[in-house]
Amino acid sequence: QSVLTQPPSVSGAPGQRVTISCTGSSSNIGAGYDVHWYQQLPGTAPKLLIYGNNNRPSGVPDRFSGSESGTSPSLAITGLQAEDEADYYCQSYDSSLSGPVFGGGTKLTVL
Amino acid sequence: EVQLVESGGGLVQPGGSLRLSCAASGFTFSDYWMNWVRQAPGKGLEWVANINQDGSEKYYVDSVKGRFTISRDSAKNSLYLQVNSLRAEDTAVYYCARLRSGWNALDYWGQGSPVTVSS
């Protein structure tokens, strides 16, 4: 069981917008630690997509954005494309573990 | 170009040991916290351990404390994970990952090294 909670799956048609939520607790997101998002394409290593709630590393399209909403931040993907089909993970820091914690992952299906 | 390349994984019997290595290049290795993250087959990501820049601070997830040891050698630009007393539930792909400066985000990952614990 993961420390952070994400929906197991989301789906959308090409061109649509989807969001993925991430819920934590008082020792991680609720304590004010930043949330980061990763994309994992099938058979590959995770890739940092968003850091610090809504910062994109170089090369990440602006179709990907993060938002902070209390203890339930989210990732939004606009203008869905077939190549966005992947698993998405949220991550924060947990003070009780002194290390990163992850959500269980959300599988995005592009219909 | 930042590169992280893991090696040392393989098939090992329950109770056995392995030493995973991660060769870093393209950045000043001694400036960064480094991490090991694992992913069991068909499952999500799980942080395993991290180590600070000079190796004086190390932290582990509870399930591996006393069995796994993280270390680093800045002269060789390498990160290591000694895994002992392996259990079936340790079966996973093990990734090394760099902690982005000033953030708790993992900005570069290796390709992963698979570890299978089975008799």
Coordinates of N, CA and C in Angstrom, one line a residue:
Chain A
Q1 N 0.8 -1.2 0.0 CA 0.0 0.0 0.0 C 0.9 1.2 0.0
S2 N 0.6 2.1 -1.0 CA 1.5 3.3 -1.1 C 1.1 4.4 -0.1
V3 N 2.1 5.2 0.2 CA 1.9 6.3 1.2 C 0.9 7.4 0.6
L4 N 1.1 7.7 -0.6 CA 0.3 8.7 -1.3 C -0.8 7.9 -2.1
T5 N -2.0 8.6 -2.3 CA -3.1 7.9 -3.0 C -3.4 8.6 -4.3
Q6 N -3.4 7.8 -5.3 CA -3.8 8.2 -6.7 C -4.9 7.3 -7.2
P7 N -5.7 7.8 -8.2 CA -6.7 6.9 -8.8 C -5.9 5.9 -9.6
P8 N -6.4 4.6 -9.7 CA -5.6 3.6 -10.4 C -5.6 3.9 -11.9
S9 N -6.6 4.5 -12.5 CA -6.7 4.7 -13.9 C -7.5 5.9 -14.3
V10 N -7.1 6.6 -15.4 CA -7.9 7.6 -16.0 C -7.8 7.4 -17.5
S11 N -8.8 8.0 -18.2 CA -8.8 7.9 -19.7 C -9.3 9.1 -20.3
G12 N -9.0 9.3 -21.6 CA -9.5 10.4 -22.3 C -9.2 10.3 -23.8
A13 N -10.0 11.0 -24.6 CA -9.8 10.9 -26.0 C -8.8 11.9 -26.4
P14 N -8.2 11.7 -27.6 CA -7.1 12.6 -28.1 C -7.7 14.0 -28.1
G15 N -6.9 14.9 -27.6 CA -7.2 16.3 -27.6 C -7.9 16.8 -26.3
Q16 N -8.4 15.8 -25.5 CA -9.1 16.2 -24.3 C -8.1 16.5 -23.2
R17 N -8.7 16.9 -22.0 CA -7.9 17.2 -20.8 C -8.3 16.2 -19.7
V18 N -7.2 15.7 -19.1 CA -7.4 14.8 -17.9 C -6.6 15.3 -16.7
T19 N -7.1 15.0 -15.5 CA -6.4 15.3 -14.3 C -6.2 14.1 -13.5
I20 N -5.1 14.1 -12.7 CA -4.8 13.0 -11.8 C -4.5 13.6 -10.5
S21 N -5.3 13.1 -9.5 CA -5.1 13.7 -8.1 C -4.1 12.9 -7.3
C22 N -3.6 13.5 -6.2 CA -2.7 12.8 -5.3 C -3.0 13.3 -3.9
T23 N -3.3 12.3 -3.1 CA -3.7 12.7 -1.7 C -2.6 12.1 -0.7
G24 N -2.3 13.0 0.2 CA -1.3 12.6 1.2 C -1.8 12.7 2.6
S25 N -0.8 12.9 3.6 CA -1.2 13.1 5.0 C -0.3 14.1 5.6
S26 N -0.5 14.3 6.9 CA 0.1 15.3 7.7 C 1.7 15.2 7.8
S27 N 2.2 14.1 7.4 CA 3.7 13.9 7.5 C 4.3 14.1 6.1
N28 N 3.5 14.3 5.1 CA 4.1 14.6 3.8 C 3.5 15.8 3.1
I29 N 2.5 15.6 2.3 CA 1.9 16.7 1.5 C 1.3 17.7 2.5
G30 N 0.6 17.2 3.5 CA 0.0 18.1 4.5 C 0.9 18.9 5.4
A31 N 2.2 18.4 5.4 CA 3.2 19.2 6.1 C 3.9 20.3 5.3
G32 N 3.4 20.4 4.1 CA 3.9 21.4 3.2 C 5.0 21.0 2.2
Y33 N 5.3 19.7 2.2 CA 6.4 19.3 1.3 C 5.8 19.3 -0.2
D34 N 6.7 19.7 -1.1 CA 6.3 19.8 -2.5 C 5.9 18.5 -3.1
V35 N 5.1 18.5 -4.1 CA 4.7 17.3 -4.9 C 5.4 17.4 -6.2
H36 N 5.8 16.2 -6.7 CA 6.5 16.1 -8.0 C 5.8 14.9 -8.7
W37 N 5.9 15.0 -10.1 CA 5.2 14.0 -10.9 C 6.1 13.4 -11.9
Y38 N 5.9 12.1 -12.1 CA 6.8 11.3 -13.0 C 5.9 10.6 -14.1
Q39 N 6.5 10.5 -15.3 CA 5.8 9.7 -16.3 C 6.7 8.5 -16.6
Q40 N 6.1 7.3 -16.6 CA 6.8 6.1 -16.9 C 6.1 5.4 -18.1
L41 N 6.8 5.5 -19.3 CA 6.3 4.8 -20.5 C 6.6 3.3 -20.3
P42 N 5.8 2.5 -21.0 CA 6.0 1.0 -20.9 C 7.4 0.6 -21.1
G43 N 8.0 -0.2 -20.1 CA 9.3 -0.8 -20.3 C 10.5 0.2 -20.1
T44 N 10.2 1.4 -19.6 CA 11.3 2.4 -19.4 C 11.3 2.9 -18.0
A45 N 12.4 3.6 -17.7 CA 12.5 4.2 -16.3 C 11.6 5.4 -16.2
P46 N 11.3 5.7 -15.0 CA 10.5 7.0 -14.8 C 11.2 8.2 -15.2
K47 N 10.5 9.2 -15.6 CA 11.0 10.5 -16.1 C 10.4 11.6 -15.3
L48 N 11.2 12.5 -14.8 CA 10.6 13.6 -14.0 C 9.8 14.5 -15.0
L49 N 8.5 14.8 -14.6 CA 7.6 15.6 -15.5 C 7.4 17.0 -14.9
I50 N 7.1 17.0 -13.6 CA 6.8 18.3 -12.9 C 7.5 18.2 -11.5
Y51 N 8.2 19.3 -11.2 CA 8.7 19.3 -9.8 C 8.3 20.6 -9.1
G52 N 8.3 20.5 -7.8 CA 7.9 21.7 -7.0 C 6.5 22.2 -7.4
N53 N 5.6 21.2 -7.5 CA 4.2 21.5 -7.8 C 3.9 21.9 -9.2
N54 N 4.6 22.8 -9.8 CA 4.3 23.2 -11.2 C 5.5 23.8 -11.9
N55 N 6.6 23.1 -11.8 CA 7.8 23.5 -12.6 C 8.1 22.3 -13.6
R56 N 8.4 22.7 -14.8 CA 8.7 21.6 -15.8 C 10.2 21.6 -16.1
P57 N 10.8 20.4 -16.1 CA 12.2 20.3 -16.5 C 12.3 20.7 -18.0
S58 N 13.4 21.1 -18.5 CA 13.6 21.4 -19.9 C 13.2 20.2 -20.7
G59 N 12.4 20.5 -21.8 CA 12.0 19.5 -22.7 C 10.6 18.9 -22.5
V60 N 10.0 19.2 -21.3 CA 8.7 18.7 -21.0 C 7.7 19.7 -21.6
P61 N 6.8 19.2 -22.4 CA 5.8 20.1 -23.1 C 4.9 20.8 -22.1
D62 N 4.4 22.0 -22.4 CA 3.6 22.8 -21.5 C 2.1 22.2 -21.4
R63 N 1.9 21.2 -22.2 CA 0.6 20.5 -22.0 C 0.5 19.8 -20.6
F64 N 1.6 19.6 -20.0 CA 1.7 19.0 -18.7 C 1.8 20.1 -17.6
S65 N 0.9 20.1 -16.6 CA 1.0 21.1 -15.6 C 0.6 20.6 -14.2
G66 N 1.1 21.1 -13.2 CA 0.7 20.7 -11.8 C 0.0 21.8 -11.1
S67 N -0.9 21.4 -10.2 CA -1.6 22.4 -9.4 C -1.6 22.0 -8.0
E68 N -1.6 23.0 -7.1 CA -1.6 22.7 -5.7 C -2.9 23.1 -5.1
S69 N -3.6 22.2 -4.4 CA -4.9 22.5 -3.9 C -5.0 21.9 -2.5
G70 N -4.5 22.6 -1.5 CA -4.5 22.1 -0.1 C -3.7 20.8 0.0
T71 N -4.3 19.7 0.5 CA -3.6 18.5 0.6 C -3.8 17.6 -0.5
S72 N -4.4 18.1 -1.7 CA -4.7 17.2 -2.8 C -4.2 17.8 -4.1
P73 N -3.0 17.9 -4.3 CA -2.5 18.4 -5.6 C -2.8 17.5 -6.8
S74 N -2.7 18.0 -8.0 CA -3.1 17.3 -9.2 C -2.2 17.6 -10.4
L75 N -2.1 16.6 -11.3 CA -1.4 16.8 -12.6 C -2.5 16.9 -13.6
A76 N -2.4 17.9 -14.5 CA -3.3 18.1 -15.6 C -2.5 17.8 -16.9
I77 N -3.2 17.1 -17.8 CA -2.6 16.9 -19.2 C -3.7 17.4 -20.2
T78 N -3.3 18.4 -21.0 CA -4.2 19.0 -22.0 C -3.8 18.5 -23.3
G79 N -4.7 18.6 -24.3 CA -4.4 18.2 -25.7 C -3.9 16.8 -25.7
L80 N -4.6 15.8 -25.1 CA -4.1 14.4 -25.0 C -3.6 13.9 -26.4
Q81 N -2.4 13.2 -26.3 CA -1.9 12.6 -27.5 C -1.7 11.1 -27.2
A82 N -1.6 10.3 -28.2 CA -1.4 8.8 -28.1 C -0.2 8.5 -27.3
E83 N 0.9 9.3 -27.5 CA 2.2 9.0 -26.8 C 2.1 9.4 -25.3
D84 N 1.0 10.0 -24.9 CA 0.9 10.2 -23.4 C 0.5 9.0 -22.6
E85 N 0.1 8.0 -23.3 CA -0.3 6.7 -22.7 C 0.8 6.2 -21.9
A86 N 0.7 6.2 -20.5 CA 1.8 5.8 -19.7 C 1.2 5.7 -18.2
D87 N 2.1 5.3 -17.3 CA 1.8 5.4 -15.9 C 2.4 6.7 -15.3
Y88 N 1.6 7.3 -14.5 CA 2.0 8.6 -13.8 C 2.0 8.4 -12.3
Y89 N 3.1 8.9 -11.7 CA 3.3 8.8 -10.3 C 3.5 10.2 -9.7
C90 N 2.9 10.4 -8.5 CA 3.2 11.5 -7.7 C 4.2 11.1 -6.6
Q91 N 4.9 12.1 -6.2 CA 5.9 11.9 -5.2 C 6.1 13.1 -4.3
S92 N 6.3 12.8 -3.0 CA 6.6 13.9 -2.1 C 7.7 13.4 -1.1
Y93 N 7.9 14.2 0.0 CA 8.9 13.8 1.0 C 8.1 13.6 2.3
D94 N 8.5 12.5 3.0 CA 7.8 12.2 4.2 C 8.8 12.4 5.4
S95 N 8.4 13.2 6.4 CA 9.3 13.5 7.5 C 9.5 12.3 8.4
S96 N 8.5 11.4 8.5 CA 8.6 10.2 9.3 C 9.5 9.2 8.8
L97 N 9.7 9.2 7.4 CA 10.6 8.2 6.8 C 11.9 8.8 6.4
S98 N 12.0 10.1 6.4 CA 13.3 10.8 6.0 C 13.6 10.5 4.6
G99 N 12.6 10.3 3.7 CA 12.8 10.0 2.4 C 11.6 10.2 1.5
P100 N 11.8 10.0 0.2 CA 10.7 10.2 -0.7 C 9.6 9.2 -0.6
V101 N 8.4 9.6 -0.8 CA 7.2 8.6 -0.9 C 6.5 8.8 -2.2
F102 N 5.9 7.7 -2.7 CA 5.3 7.8 -4.0 C 3.8 7.4 -3.9
G103 N 3.0 7.8 -4.8 CA 1.7 7.3 -5.0 C 1.7 6.0 -5.7
G104 N 0.6 5.3 -5.7 CA 0.6 3.9 -6.3 C 0.6 3.9 -7.9
G105 N 0.5 5.1 -8.4 CA 0.5 5.2 -9.9 C -0.8 5.2 -10.5
T106 N -1.0 6.0 -11.6 CA -2.2 6.1 -12.4 C -1.9 5.7 -13.8
K107 N -2.7 4.8 -14.3 CA -2.5 4.4 -15.7 C -3.4 5.2 -16.6
L108 N -2.8 6.0 -17.5 CA -3.5 6.8 -18.4 C -3.7 6.1 -19.8
T109 N -5.0 5.9 -20.1 CA -5.3 5.3 -21.4 C -5.9 6.4 -22.3
V110 N -5.3 6.5 -23.5 CA -5.8 7.4 -24.5 C -6.7 6.6 -25.5
L111 N -8.0 7.0 -25.4 CA -9.0 6.2 -26.1 C -8.9 6.3 -27.7
Chain B
E1 N 26.0 15.3 -20.8 CA 24.8 14.6 -20.6 C 24.8 13.8 -19.3
V2 N 23.9 13.9 -18.5 CA 23.8 13.1 -17.3 C 23.5 11.7 -17.6
Q3 N 24.3 10.8 -17.1 CA 24.0 9.4 -17.3 C 24.2 8.6 -16.0
L4 N 23.2 7.7 -15.7 CA 23.3 6.8 -14.6 C 23.1 5.4 -15.1
V5 N 24.1 4.5 -14.9 CA 24.1 3.2 -15.4 C 24.2 2.1 -14.3
E6 N 23.2 1.4 -14.1 CA 23.2 0.4 -13.0 C 23.7 -1.0 -13.5
S7 N 24.3 -1.7 -12.6 CA 24.7 -3.1 -12.9 C 24.7 -3.9 -11.7
G8 N 24.9 -5.2 -11.8 CA 25.0 -6.1 -10.7 C 23.8 -6.9 -10.3
G9 N 22.7 -6.7 -11.0 CA 21.5 -7.4 -10.7 C 21.6 -8.9 -11.2
G10 N 20.6 -9.6 -10.9 CA 20.6 -11.0 -11.4 C 19.6 -11.9 -10.5
L11 N 19.8 -13.2 -10.8 CA 19.0 -14.2 -10.0 C 19.7 -14.6 -8.8
V12 N 19.1 -14.6 -7.7 CA 19.7 -15.0 -6.4 C 18.7 -15.8 -5.6
Q13 N 19.3 -16.7 -4.8 CA 18.4 -17.5 -4.0 C 18.0 -16.8 -2.7
P14 N 16.9 -17.1 -2.1 CA 16.5 -16.5 -0.8 C 17.6 -16.6 0.2
G15 N 17.8 -15.5 0.9 CA 18.9 -15.5 1.8 C 20.3 -15.0 1.2
G16 N 20.3 -14.9 -0.1 CA 21.6 -14.6 -0.7 C 21.8 -13.1 -0.7
S17 N 22.9 -12.7 -1.4 CA 23.4 -11.3 -1.4 C 23.8 -10.9 -2.8
L18 N 23.7 -9.6 -3.1 CA 24.2 -9.0 -4.3 C 24.7 -7.6 -4.0
R19 N 25.6 -7.1 -4.9 CA 26.0 -5.7 -4.8 C 25.6 -5.0 -6.1
L20 N 24.7 -4.0 -6.0 CA 24.3 -3.2 -7.1 C 25.2 -2.0 -7.2
S21 N 25.5 -1.7 -8.4 CA 26.4 -0.5 -8.7 C 25.7 0.4 -9.6
C22 N 26.0 1.7 -9.5 CA 25.5 2.7 -10.4 C 26.6 3.7 -10.8
A23 N 27.0 3.7 -12.0 CA 28.0 4.5 -12.5 C 27.5 5.8 -13.0
A24 N 27.9 7.0 -12.5 CA 27.4 8.3 -12.8 C 28.4 9.0 -13.7
S25 N 27.8 9.8 -14.6 CA 28.7 10.6 -15.5 C 27.9 11.9 -15.9
G26 N 28.6 12.9 -16.4 CA 28.0 14.0 -16.9 C 27.6 15.1 -15.9
F27 N 28.0 14.9 -14.6 CA 27.7 15.9 -13.6 C 28.7 15.7 -12.4
T28 N 28.8 16.6 -11.5 CA 29.7 16.5 -10.4 C 29.0 15.7 -9.3
F29 N 29.4 14.4 -9.4 CA 28.7 13.4 -8.5 C 28.7 13.8 -7.0
S30 N 29.8 14.3 -6.6 CA 29.9 14.6 -5.1 C 29.1 15.8 -4.7
D31 N 28.3 16.4 -5.6 CA 27.5 17.5 -5.2 C 26.0 17.1 -4.9
Y32 N 25.7 15.9 -5.1 CA 24.3 15.5 -5.1 C 24.0 14.3 -4.1
W33 N 22.8 14.4 -3.5 CA 22.2 13.3 -2.8 C 21.9 12.3 -3.9
M34 N 22.0 11.0 -3.5 CA 21.7 9.9 -4.5 C 20.7 8.9 -3.8
N35 N 19.9 8.3 -4.6 CA 18.9 7.4 -4.1 C 18.8 6.1 -4.9
W36 N 18.3 5.1 -4.2 CA 17.8 3.8 -4.9 C 16.3 3.7 -4.7
V37 N 15.7 3.4 -5.8 CA 14.2 3.2 -5.9 C 14.0 1.9 -6.6
R38 N 13.0 1.1 -6.1 CA 12.7 -0.2 -6.7 C 11.3 -0.3 -7.2
Q39 N 11.1 -1.2 -8.1 CA 9.7 -1.4 -8.7 C 9.5 -2.9 -8.9
A40 N 8.7 -3.5 -8.0 CA 8.4 -4.9 -8.2 C 7.6 -5.1 -9.5
P41 N 7.6 -6.3 -10.0 CA 6.9 -6.6 -11.3 C 5.4 -6.2 -11.2
G42 N 5.0 -5.3 -12.1 CA 3.6 -4.9 -12.2 C 3.2 -4.0 -11.1
K43 N 4.1 -3.5 -10.3 CA 3.8 -2.7 -9.1 C 4.3 -1.2 -9.3
G44 N 4.1 -0.4 -8.3 CA 4.5 1.0 -8.3 C 5.9 1.1 -7.8
L45 N 6.3 2.4 -7.7 CA 7.7 2.8 -7.3 C 7.8 2.8 -5.7
E46 N 8.9 2.3 -5.2 CA 9.1 2.3 -3.8 C 10.6 2.8 -3.5
W47 N 10.7 3.9 -2.8 CA 12.0 4.4 -2.4 C 12.6 3.4 -1.5
V48 N 13.9 3.2 -1.6 CA 14.6 2.2 -0.8 C 15.6 2.8 0.1
A49 N 16.5 3.7 -0.4 CA 17.5 4.3 0.5 C 18.1 5.5 -0.2
N50 N 18.7 6.4 0.6 CA 19.4 7.5 0.0 C 20.6 7.9 0.9
I51 N 21.5 8.7 0.3 CA 22.8 9.0 0.9 C 23.2 10.4 0.5
N52 N 23.7 11.1 1.4 CA 24.1 12.5 1.2 C 25.4 12.6 0.4
Q53 N 25.8 13.8 0.2 CA 26.9 14.1 -0.7 C 28.3 13.4 -0.2
D54 N 28.5 13.4 1.1 CA 29.8 12.9 1.5 C 29.6 11.5 2.2
G55 N 28.4 11.0 2.1 CA 28.2 9.6 2.7 C 27.9 9.6 4.2
S56 N 27.8 10.8 4.8 CA 27.7 10.8 6.3 C 26.3 10.6 6.7
E57 N 25.3 10.8 5.8 CA 23.9 10.6 6.2 C 23.3 9.5 5.2
K58 N 22.6 8.5 5.8 CA 22.0 7.5 5.0 C 20.7 7.2 5.7
Y59 N 19.7 6.9 4.8 CA 18.3 6.6 5.3 C 17.8 5.5 4.5
Y60 N 16.9 4.7 5.1 CA 16.4 3.5 4.5 C 14.9 3.3 4.8
V61 N 14.2 2.7 3.9 CA 12.8 2.3 4.1 C 12.8 1.2 5.2
D62 N 11.8 1.1 6.0 CA 11.9 0.2 7.2 C 12.1 -1.3 6.7
S63 N 11.5 -1.6 5.6 CA 11.5 -3.0 5.2 C 12.9 -3.5 4.8
V64 N 13.9 -2.6 4.6 CA 15.3 -3.1 4.2 C 16.3 -2.8 5.3
K65 N 15.9 -2.1 6.4 CA 16.9 -1.7 7.4 C 17.5 -3.0 8.0
G66 N 18.8 -2.9 8.1 CA 19.6 -4.0 8.7 C 20.0 -5.1 7.6
R67 N 19.4 -5.0 6.4 CA 19.7 -5.9 5.3 C 20.4 -5.2 4.2
F68 N 20.1 -4.0 3.9 CA 20.6 -3.3 2.7 C 21.6 -2.2 3.3
T69 N 22.6 -1.9 2.5 CA 23.5 -0.8 2.9 C 23.9 0.0 1.6
I70 N 23.6 1.3 1.7 CA 23.9 2.2 0.6 C 25.3 2.8 0.9
S71 N 26.0 3.0 -0.2 CA 27.4 3.7 -0.1 C 27.7 4.3 -1.4
R72 N 28.8 5.1 -1.4 CA 29.2 5.8 -2.6 C 30.7 6.0 -2.6
D73 N 31.3 6.1 -3.7 CA 32.7 6.4 -3.9 C 32.8 7.5 -4.9
S74 N 33.1 8.7 -4.4 CA 33.2 9.9 -5.3 C 34.4 9.8 -6.2
A75 N 35.4 9.1 -5.8 CA 36.6 9.0 -6.7 C 36.3 8.2 -7.9
K76 N 35.3 7.3 -7.8 CA 34.9 6.4 -8.9 C 33.5 6.9 -9.5
N77 N 33.0 8.0 -9.0 CA 31.7 8.4 -9.4 C 30.6 7.3 -9.4
S78 N 30.6 6.6 -8.3 CA 29.7 5.4 -8.2 C 28.9 5.3 -6.9
L79 N 27.7 4.8 -7.1 CA 26.8 4.6 -6.0 C 26.6 3.1 -5.9
Y80 N 26.5 2.6 -4.7 CA 26.3 1.1 -4.5 C 25.1 0.8 -3.6
L81 N 24.6 -0.4 -3.7 CA 23.6 -0.9 -2.8 C 24.0 -2.4 -2.5
Q82 N 24.5 -2.6 -1.3 CA 24.7 -4.0 -0.9 C 23.4 -4.6 -0.3
V83 N 22.9 -5.6 -0.9 CA 21.7 -6.2 -0.5 C 21.9 -7.6 0.0
N84 N 21.6 -7.8 1.3 CA 21.8 -9.1 2.0 C 20.5 -9.7 2.4
S85 N 20.6 -10.9 2.8 CA 19.4 -11.6 3.4 C 18.2 -11.4 2.5
L86 N 18.3 -11.6 1.2 CA 17.3 -11.3 0.2 C 16.1 -12.2 0.4
R87 N 14.9 -11.6 0.2 CA 13.6 -12.3 0.3 C 12.9 -12.2 -1.1
A88 N 11.9 -13.0 -1.2 CA 11.1 -13.0 -2.5 C 10.5 -11.6 -2.8
E89 N 10.1 -11.0 -1.7 CA 9.5 -9.7 -1.9 C 10.5 -8.6 -2.3
D90 N 11.8 -8.9 -2.3 CA 12.8 -7.9 -2.8 C 12.9 -8.0 -4.3
T91 N 12.3 -8.9 -4.9 CA 12.3 -9.0 -6.4 C 11.8 -7.8 -7.0
A92 N 12.6 -7.1 -7.8 CA 12.2 -5.8 -8.4 C 13.3 -5.3 -9.4
V93 N 13.0 -4.3 -10.1 CA 14.0 -3.6 -10.8 C 14.4 -2.4 -9.9
Y94 N 15.8 -2.3 -9.7 CA 16.3 -1.4 -8.8 C 16.9 -0.2 -9.7
Y95 N 16.4 1.0 -9.4 CA 16.9 2.2 -10.1 C 17.7 3.0 -9.2
C96 N 18.8 3.6 -9.7 CA 19.5 4.7 -9.0 C 19.0 6.0 -9.6
A97 N 18.9 7.0 -8.7 CA 18.3 8.3 -9.2 C 18.9 9.4 -8.4
R98 N 19.1 10.5 -9.1 CA 19.8 11.7 -8.5 C 18.7 12.6 -8.0
L99 N 19.0 13.2 -6.8 CA 18.1 14.2 -6.2 C 18.4 15.6 -6.8
R100 N 17.4 16.2 -7.3 CA 17.6 17.5 -7.9 C 18.0 18.5 -6.8
S101 N 19.0 19.3 -7.0 CA 19.4 20.3 -6.0 C 18.3 21.2 -5.6
G102 N 18.1 21.4 -4.3 CA 17.2 22.3 -3.8 C 15.7 21.8 -3.7
W103 N 15.6 20.6 -4.2 CA 14.2 19.9 -4.3 C 14.3 18.5 -3.8
N104 N 13.2 18.0 -3.5 CA 13.1 16.5 -3.1 C 12.6 15.7 -4.3
A105 N 12.9 16.1 -5.5 CA 12.5 15.4 -6.7 C 13.7 14.7 -7.3
L106 N 13.4 13.6 -8.0 CA 14.5 12.7 -8.6 C 14.5 13.1 -10.0
D107 N 15.6 13.8 -10.4 CA 15.6 14.4 -11.8 C 16.2 13.5 -12.8
Y108 N 17.1 12.6 -12.5 CA 17.7 11.7 -13.4 C 17.6 10.3 -12.9
W109 N 17.3 9.3 -13.7 CA 17.2 7.9 -13.3 C 18.0 7.1 -14.3
G110 N 18.6 6.0 -13.7 CA 19.2 5.0 -14.6 C 18.2 4.1 -15.3
Q111 N 18.6 3.1 -16.0 CA 17.7 2.3 -16.8 C 17.2 1.1 -15.9
G112 N 17.8 0.9 -14.8 CA 17.4 -0.1 -13.9 C 18.2 -1.4 -14.0
S113 N 18.3 -2.1 -12.8 CA 18.9 -3.4 -12.7 C 18.0 -4.4 -12.1
P114 N 17.6 -5.4 -12.8 CA 16.6 -6.4 -12.3 C 17.2 -7.3 -11.3
V115 N 16.5 -7.5 -10.2 CA 16.9 -8.5 -9.2 C 15.8 -9.5 -9.0
T116 N 16.1 -10.8 -9.1 CA 15.0 -11.8 -8.9 C 15.5 -12.7 -7.8
V117 N 14.7 -12.8 -6.8 CA 15.0 -13.7 -5.6 C 14.1 -14.9 -5.7
S118 N 14.7 -16.0 -6.0 CA 13.9 -17.3 -6.2 C 14.8 -18.5 -6.1
S119 N 14.2 -19.5 -5.6 CA 15.0 -20.8 -5.5 C 14.8 -21.7 -6.7

